[in-house]
Short mmCIF file of C-alpha atoms in Angstrom, two decimals:
data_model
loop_
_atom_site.label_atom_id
_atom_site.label_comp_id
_atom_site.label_asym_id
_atom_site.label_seq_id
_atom_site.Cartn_x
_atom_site.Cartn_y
_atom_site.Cartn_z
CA UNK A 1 12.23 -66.71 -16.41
CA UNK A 2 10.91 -66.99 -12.94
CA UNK A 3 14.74 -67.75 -11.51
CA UNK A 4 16.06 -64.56 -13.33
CA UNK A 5 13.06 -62.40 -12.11
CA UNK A 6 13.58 -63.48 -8.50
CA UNK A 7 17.24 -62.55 -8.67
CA UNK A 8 16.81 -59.35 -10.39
CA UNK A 9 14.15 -58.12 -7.73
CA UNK A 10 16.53 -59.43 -4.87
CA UNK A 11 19.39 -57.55 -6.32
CA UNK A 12 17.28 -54.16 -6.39
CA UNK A 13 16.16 -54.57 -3.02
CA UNK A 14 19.54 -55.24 -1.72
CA UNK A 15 20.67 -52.38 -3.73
CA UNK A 16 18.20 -49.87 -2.18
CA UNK A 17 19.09 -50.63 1.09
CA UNK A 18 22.83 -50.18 1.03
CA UNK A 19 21.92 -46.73 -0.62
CA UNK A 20 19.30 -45.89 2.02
CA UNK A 21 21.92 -46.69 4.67
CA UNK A 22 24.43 -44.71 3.10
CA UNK A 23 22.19 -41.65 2.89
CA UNK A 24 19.95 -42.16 5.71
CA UNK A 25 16.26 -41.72 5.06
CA UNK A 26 15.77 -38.44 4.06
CA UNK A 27 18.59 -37.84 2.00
CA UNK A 28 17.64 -41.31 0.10
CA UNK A 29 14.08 -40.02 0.09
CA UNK A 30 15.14 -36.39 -1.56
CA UNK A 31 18.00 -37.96 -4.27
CA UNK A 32 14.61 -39.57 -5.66
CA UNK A 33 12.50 -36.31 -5.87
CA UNK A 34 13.70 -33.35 -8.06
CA UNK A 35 16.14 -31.48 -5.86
CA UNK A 36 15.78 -28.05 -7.52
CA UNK A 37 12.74 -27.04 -5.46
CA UNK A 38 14.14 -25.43 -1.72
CA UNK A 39 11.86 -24.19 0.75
CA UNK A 40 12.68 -20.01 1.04
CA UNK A 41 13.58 -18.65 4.53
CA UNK A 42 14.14 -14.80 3.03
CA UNK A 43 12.69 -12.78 0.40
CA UNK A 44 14.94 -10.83 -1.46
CA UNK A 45 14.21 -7.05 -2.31
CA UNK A 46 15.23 -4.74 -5.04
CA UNK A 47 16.08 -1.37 -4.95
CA UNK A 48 16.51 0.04 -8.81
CA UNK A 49 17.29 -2.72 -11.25
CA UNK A 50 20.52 -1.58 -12.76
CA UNK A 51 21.44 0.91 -10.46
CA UNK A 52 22.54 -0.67 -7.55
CA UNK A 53 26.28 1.19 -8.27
CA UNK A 54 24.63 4.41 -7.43
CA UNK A 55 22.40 2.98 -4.50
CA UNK A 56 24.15 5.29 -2.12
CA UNK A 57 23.14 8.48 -4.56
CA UNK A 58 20.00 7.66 -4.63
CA UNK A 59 19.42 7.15 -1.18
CA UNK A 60 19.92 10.95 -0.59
CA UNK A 61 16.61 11.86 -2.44
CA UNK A 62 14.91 9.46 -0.61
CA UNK A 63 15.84 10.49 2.82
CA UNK A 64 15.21 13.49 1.70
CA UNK A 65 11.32 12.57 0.70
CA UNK A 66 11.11 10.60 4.20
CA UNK A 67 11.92 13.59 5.98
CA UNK A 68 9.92 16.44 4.25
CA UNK A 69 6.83 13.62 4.37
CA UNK A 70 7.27 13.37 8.10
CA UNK A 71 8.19 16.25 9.35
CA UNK A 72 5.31 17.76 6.98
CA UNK A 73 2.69 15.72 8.02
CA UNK A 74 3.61 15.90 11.63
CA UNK A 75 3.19 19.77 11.63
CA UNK A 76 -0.23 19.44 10.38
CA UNK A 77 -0.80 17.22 12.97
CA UNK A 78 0.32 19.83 15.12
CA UNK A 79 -0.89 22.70 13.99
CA UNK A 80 -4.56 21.34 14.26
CA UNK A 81 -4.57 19.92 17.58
CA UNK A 82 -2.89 23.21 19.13
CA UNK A 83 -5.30 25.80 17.45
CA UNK A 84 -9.13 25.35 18.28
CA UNK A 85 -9.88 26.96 15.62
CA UNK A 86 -8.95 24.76 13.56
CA UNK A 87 -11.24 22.16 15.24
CA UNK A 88 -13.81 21.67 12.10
CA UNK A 89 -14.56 19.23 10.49
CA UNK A 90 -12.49 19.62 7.02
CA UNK A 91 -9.56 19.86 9.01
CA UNK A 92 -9.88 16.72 11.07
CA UNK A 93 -10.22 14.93 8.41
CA UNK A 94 -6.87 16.14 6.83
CA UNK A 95 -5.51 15.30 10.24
CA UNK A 96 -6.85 11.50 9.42
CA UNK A 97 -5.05 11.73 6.23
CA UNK A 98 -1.55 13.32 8.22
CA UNK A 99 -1.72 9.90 10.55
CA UNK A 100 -2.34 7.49 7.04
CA UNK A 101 0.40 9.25 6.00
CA UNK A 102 3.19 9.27 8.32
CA UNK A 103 2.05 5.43 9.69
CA UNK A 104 2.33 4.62 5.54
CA UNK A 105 5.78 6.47 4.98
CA UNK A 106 6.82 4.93 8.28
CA UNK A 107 5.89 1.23 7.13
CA UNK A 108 8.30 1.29 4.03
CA UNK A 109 11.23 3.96 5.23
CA UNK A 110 13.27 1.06 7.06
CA UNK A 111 13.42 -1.44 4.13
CA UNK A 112 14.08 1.34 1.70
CA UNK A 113 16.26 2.91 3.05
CA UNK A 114 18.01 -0.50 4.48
CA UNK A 115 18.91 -1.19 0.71
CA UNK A 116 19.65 2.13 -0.81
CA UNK A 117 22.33 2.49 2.03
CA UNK A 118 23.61 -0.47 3.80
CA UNK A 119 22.74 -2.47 0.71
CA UNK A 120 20.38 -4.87 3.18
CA UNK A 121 18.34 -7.07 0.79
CA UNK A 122 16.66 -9.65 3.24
CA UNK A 123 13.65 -9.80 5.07
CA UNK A 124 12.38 -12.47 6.84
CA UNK A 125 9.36 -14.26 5.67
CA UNK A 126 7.45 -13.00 8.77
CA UNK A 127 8.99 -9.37 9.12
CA UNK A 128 7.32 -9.41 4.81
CA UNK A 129 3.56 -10.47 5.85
CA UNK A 130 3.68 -8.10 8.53
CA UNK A 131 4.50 -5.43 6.29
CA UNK A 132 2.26 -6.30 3.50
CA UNK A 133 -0.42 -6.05 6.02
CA UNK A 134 0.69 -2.28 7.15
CA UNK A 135 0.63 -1.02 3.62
CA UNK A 136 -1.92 -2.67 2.27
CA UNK A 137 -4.49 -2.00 5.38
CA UNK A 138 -2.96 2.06 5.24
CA UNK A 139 -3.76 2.39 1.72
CA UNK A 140 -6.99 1.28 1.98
CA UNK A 141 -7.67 3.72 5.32
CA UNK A 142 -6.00 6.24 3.04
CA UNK A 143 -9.15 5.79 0.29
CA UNK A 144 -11.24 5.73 2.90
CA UNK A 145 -10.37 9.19 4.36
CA UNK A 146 -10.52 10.60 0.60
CA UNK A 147 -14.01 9.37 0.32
CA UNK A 148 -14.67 10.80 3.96
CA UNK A 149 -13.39 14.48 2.50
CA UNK A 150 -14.96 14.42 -0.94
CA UNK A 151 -18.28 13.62 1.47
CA UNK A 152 -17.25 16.72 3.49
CA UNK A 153 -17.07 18.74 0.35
CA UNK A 154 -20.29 17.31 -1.00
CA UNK A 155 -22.33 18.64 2.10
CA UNK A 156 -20.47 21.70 2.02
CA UNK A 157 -21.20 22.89 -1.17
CA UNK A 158 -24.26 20.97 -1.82
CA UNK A 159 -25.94 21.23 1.29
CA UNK A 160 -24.52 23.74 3.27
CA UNK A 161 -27.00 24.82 6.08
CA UNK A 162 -27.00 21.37 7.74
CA UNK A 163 -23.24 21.43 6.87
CA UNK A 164 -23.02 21.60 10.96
CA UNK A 165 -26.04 19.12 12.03
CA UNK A 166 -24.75 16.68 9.70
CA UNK A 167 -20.95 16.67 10.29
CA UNK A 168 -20.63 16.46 14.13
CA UNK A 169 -17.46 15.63 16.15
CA UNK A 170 -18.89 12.24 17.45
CA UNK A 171 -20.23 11.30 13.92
CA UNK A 172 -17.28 11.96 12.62
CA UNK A 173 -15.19 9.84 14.88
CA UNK A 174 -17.53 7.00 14.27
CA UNK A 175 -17.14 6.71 10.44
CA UNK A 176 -13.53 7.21 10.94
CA UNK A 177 -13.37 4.52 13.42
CA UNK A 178 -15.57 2.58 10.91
CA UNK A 179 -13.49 2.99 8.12
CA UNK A 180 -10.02 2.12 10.21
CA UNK A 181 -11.55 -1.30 11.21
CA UNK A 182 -12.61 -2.02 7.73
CA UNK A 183 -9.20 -1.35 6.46
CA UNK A 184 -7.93 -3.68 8.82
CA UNK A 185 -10.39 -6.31 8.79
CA UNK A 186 -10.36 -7.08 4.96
CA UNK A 187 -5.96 -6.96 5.16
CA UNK A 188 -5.86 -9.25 7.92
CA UNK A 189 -6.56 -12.73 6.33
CA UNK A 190 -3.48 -11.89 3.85
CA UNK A 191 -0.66 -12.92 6.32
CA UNK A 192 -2.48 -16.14 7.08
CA UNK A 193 -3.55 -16.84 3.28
CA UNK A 194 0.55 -16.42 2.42
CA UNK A 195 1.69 -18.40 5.57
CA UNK A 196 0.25 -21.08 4.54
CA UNK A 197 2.29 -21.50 1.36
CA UNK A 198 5.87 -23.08 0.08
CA UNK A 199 8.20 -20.47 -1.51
CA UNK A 200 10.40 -22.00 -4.05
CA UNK A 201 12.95 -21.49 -6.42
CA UNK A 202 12.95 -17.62 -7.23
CA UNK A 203 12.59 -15.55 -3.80
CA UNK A 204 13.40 -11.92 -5.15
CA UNK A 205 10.79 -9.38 -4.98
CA UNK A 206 11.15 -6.34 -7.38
CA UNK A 207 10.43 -3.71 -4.71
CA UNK A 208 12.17 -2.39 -1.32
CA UNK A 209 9.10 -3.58 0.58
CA UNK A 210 6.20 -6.60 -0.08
CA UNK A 211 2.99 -6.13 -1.57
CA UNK A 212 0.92 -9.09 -1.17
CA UNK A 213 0.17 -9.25 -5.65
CA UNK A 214 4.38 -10.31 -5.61
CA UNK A 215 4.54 -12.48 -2.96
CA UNK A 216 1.93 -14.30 -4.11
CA UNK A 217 3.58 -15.30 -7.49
CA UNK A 218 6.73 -16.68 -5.72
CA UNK A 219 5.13 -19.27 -4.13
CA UNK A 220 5.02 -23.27 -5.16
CA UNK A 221 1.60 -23.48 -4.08
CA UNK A 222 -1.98 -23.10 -6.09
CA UNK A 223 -2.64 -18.93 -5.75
CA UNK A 224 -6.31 -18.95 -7.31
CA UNK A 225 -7.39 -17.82 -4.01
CA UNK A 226 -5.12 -14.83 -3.32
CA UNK A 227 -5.58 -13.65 -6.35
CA UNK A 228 -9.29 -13.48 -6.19
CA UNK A 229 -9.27 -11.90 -3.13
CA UNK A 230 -7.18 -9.41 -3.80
CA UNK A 231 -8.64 -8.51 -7.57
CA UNK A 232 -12.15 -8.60 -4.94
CA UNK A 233 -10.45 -6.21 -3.05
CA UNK A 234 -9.16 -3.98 -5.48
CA UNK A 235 -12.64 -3.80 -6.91
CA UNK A 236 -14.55 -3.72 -3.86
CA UNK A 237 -12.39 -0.78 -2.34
CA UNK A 238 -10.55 1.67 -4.13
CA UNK A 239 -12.94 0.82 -7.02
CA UNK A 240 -16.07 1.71 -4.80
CA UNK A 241 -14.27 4.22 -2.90
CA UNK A 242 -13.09 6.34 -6.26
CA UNK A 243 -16.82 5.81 -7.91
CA UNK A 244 -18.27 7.43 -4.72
CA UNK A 245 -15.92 10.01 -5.27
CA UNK A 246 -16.63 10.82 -8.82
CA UNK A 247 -20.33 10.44 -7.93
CA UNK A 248 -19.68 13.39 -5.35
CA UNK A 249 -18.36 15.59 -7.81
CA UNK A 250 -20.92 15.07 -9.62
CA UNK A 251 -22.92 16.41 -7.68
CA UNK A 252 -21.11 19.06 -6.49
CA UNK A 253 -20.77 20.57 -10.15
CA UNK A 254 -24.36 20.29 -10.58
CA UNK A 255 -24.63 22.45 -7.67
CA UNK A 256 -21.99 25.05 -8.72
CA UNK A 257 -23.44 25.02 -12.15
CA UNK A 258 -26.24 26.50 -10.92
CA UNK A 259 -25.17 29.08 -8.86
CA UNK A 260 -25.63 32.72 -10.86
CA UNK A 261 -22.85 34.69 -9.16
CA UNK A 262 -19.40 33.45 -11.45
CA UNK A 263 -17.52 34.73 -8.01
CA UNK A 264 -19.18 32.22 -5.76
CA UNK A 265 -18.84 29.42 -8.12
CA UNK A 266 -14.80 30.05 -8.22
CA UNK A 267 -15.08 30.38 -4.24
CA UNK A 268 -16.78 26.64 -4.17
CA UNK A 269 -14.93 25.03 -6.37
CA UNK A 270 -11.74 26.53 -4.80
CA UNK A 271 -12.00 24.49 -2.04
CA UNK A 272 -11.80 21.27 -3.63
CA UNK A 273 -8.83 22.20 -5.45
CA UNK A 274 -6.52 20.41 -2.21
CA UNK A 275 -8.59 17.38 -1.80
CA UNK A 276 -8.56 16.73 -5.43
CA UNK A 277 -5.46 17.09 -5.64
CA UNK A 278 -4.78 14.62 -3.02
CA UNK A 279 -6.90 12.19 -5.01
CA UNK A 280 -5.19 12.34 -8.08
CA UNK A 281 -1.67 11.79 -6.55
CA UNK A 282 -3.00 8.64 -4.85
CA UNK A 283 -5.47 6.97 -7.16
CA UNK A 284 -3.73 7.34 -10.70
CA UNK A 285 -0.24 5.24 -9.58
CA UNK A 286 -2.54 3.02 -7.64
CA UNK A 287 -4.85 1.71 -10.39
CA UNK A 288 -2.06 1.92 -12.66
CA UNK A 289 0.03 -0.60 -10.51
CA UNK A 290 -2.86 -2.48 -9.35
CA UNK A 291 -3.36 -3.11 -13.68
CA UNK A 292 0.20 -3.53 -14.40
CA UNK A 293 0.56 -6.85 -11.33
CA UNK A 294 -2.83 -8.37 -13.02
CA UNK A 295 -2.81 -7.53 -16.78
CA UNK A 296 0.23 -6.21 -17.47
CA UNK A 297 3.24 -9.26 -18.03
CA UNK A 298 4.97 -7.37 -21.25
CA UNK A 299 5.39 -4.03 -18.87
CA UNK A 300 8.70 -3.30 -18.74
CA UNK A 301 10.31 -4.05 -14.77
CA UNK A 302 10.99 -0.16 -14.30
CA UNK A 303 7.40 1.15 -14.87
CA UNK A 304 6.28 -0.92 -12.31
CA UNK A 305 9.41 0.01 -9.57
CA UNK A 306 8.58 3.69 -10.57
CA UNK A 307 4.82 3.11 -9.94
CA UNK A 308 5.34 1.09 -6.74
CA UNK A 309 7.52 4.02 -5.64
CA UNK A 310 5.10 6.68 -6.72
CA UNK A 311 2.05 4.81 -5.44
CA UNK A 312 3.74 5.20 -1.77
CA UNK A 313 6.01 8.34 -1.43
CA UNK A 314 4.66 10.81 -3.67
CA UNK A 315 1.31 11.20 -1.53
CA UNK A 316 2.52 11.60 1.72
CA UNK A 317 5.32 13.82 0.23
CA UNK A 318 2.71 15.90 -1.53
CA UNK A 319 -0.30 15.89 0.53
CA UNK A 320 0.93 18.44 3.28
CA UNK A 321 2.46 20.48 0.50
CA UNK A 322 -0.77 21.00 -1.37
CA UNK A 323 -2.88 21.50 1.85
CA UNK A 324 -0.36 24.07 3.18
CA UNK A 325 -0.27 25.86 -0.33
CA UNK A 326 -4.04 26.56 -0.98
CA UNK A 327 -5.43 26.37 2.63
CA UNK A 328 -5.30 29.81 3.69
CA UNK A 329 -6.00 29.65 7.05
CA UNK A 330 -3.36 26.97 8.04
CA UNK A 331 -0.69 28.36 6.19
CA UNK A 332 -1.28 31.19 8.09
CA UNK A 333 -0.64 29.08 11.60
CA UNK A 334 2.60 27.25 10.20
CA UNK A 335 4.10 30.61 9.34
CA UNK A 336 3.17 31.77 12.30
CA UNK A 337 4.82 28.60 14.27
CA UNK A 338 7.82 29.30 12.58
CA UNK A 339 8.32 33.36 12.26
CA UNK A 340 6.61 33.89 16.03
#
């Protein structure tokens, strides 16, 4: 037994060389271990599952939303920096929500559009963080500068005699600037909390751009982290940020609701008609993709493309749209601009 033990091991031995020589190391090292697993290089978007034969169709709307949203939000822009009049408070803060807007449609328009027209499905692993980062650190600017307006209507209607004490030019730049940084700040350990993983097998996203809730889920790695801190940030942000909001009008009704004159109380809640508006058309897709990526595994694959693209065009489409509609005094100043 102990002769035909001792030639058995020496065969194997032998045996493993001549195959490690063959191979050389690493090759003999990776026929062992299951060679199904690759290390990704690219991500691979998706423009409309099932439609790619009509990619180039659809990418007329789109350039067509890209436009209007730009052009649109750039003449509000404008428009309130050329007319001092316009220098108050309520508008500067829909000139905050003109710069989330353009940066935001500007952050997806060359992926999008890359697919819907030159068919151009990769993106580098890098070129994907760093664009995460943009649209997740926008969007959360974006529900900051809706909570900064629905505060602006709060001490307009509810308090409007120190309307002017309380909302001054320098206190106003501060929160902004507040608000900016904190969008930032709680985005930027995403990149580094993805870099550090191993993609694997499946590399195809199911959007034109990356959101950090997908990326996530393609990698080899253990995610518990990620996805607490982003289901914290969800929470912490546009949960907060839309309670303070609701708290506001709150308030506000309770205000209106006790004003006798039924003229002034139209008047009053008039001028919240924009802003919510604006809040609608950015929280509802939001919190209904934000549900869909956490809870949702039975939704069907379009609902979710549909809400992604909702989440991110439809506002900055819509926003200068709605502000130029029922704001009386800037409509006045575009159509002046344009029939001088």
């Amino acid at each position: 037994m102990s002769l035909k033990y001792h030639l058995v091991s020496f065969f194997f031995l032998s045996f493993s060389k001549d195959i490690s020589k063959l191979l050389g190391p690493a090759q003999y090292i990776m026929s062992v271990v299951n060679d199904t697993e690759f290390s990704s290089a690219v991500f691979l978007l998706t423009g409309i599952p099932g439609q790619e034969d009509v990619h180039l169709w659809i990418s007329i709307p789109f350039c067509l939303v890209y436009i209007i949203s730009i052009v649109g939000n750039s003449v509000i822009l404008f428009i309130i920096k050329t007319d001092p009049s316009l220098h108050e408070p309520m508008y500067i803060f829909l000139s905050m929500l003109a710069v989330t807007d353009l940066a935001l449609s500007i952050s997806t328009m060359p992926t999008t559009l890359g697919i819907f027209l030159f068919n151009s499905r990769e993106i580098s692993l890098d070129a994907c963080f760093a664009q995460l980062f943009f649209i997740h650190s926008l969007s959360f600017i974006e529900s900051s500068v809706l909570l900064l307006m629905a505060f602006d209507r709060f001490v307009a209607i509810c308090n409007p005699l120190r309307y002017a004490s309380i909302l001054t030019l320098p206190r106003i730049g501060k929160m902004g600037l507040v608000f900016v940084l904190r969008g930032v700040a709680v985005i930027l350990p995403l990149p580094f909390l993805l870099k550090r993983f191993r993609y694997c097998r499946a590399n195809v996203l199911s959007h034109c751009y990356c959101l950090h809730q997908e990326v996530m889920k393609l990698a080899c790695s253990d995610i518990t982290v990620n996805y607490i801190y982003g289901f914290f940030l969800t929470v912490s942000m546009v949960g907060l940020d839309s309670l303070f909001i609701f708290l506001s009008y709150v308030m506000i009704l309770k205000t209106v609701l006790k004003v006798t004159s039924h003229g002034e109380c139209l008047r009053a809640l008039n001028t919240c008609v924009s802003h919510l508006c604006a809040v609608l058309l950015f929280y509802t897709p939001e919190i209904g993709l934000a549900v869909i990526h956490r809870f949702g595994t039975g939704s069907p694959p379009l609902l979710k493309v549909l809400l992604g693209y909702i989440s991110l065009l439809v506002p900055p489409l819509m926003n200068p749209i709605v502000y130029s509609v029922k704001s009386k005094h800037l409509r006045v100043r575009i159509i002046r601009v344009f029939f001088k």
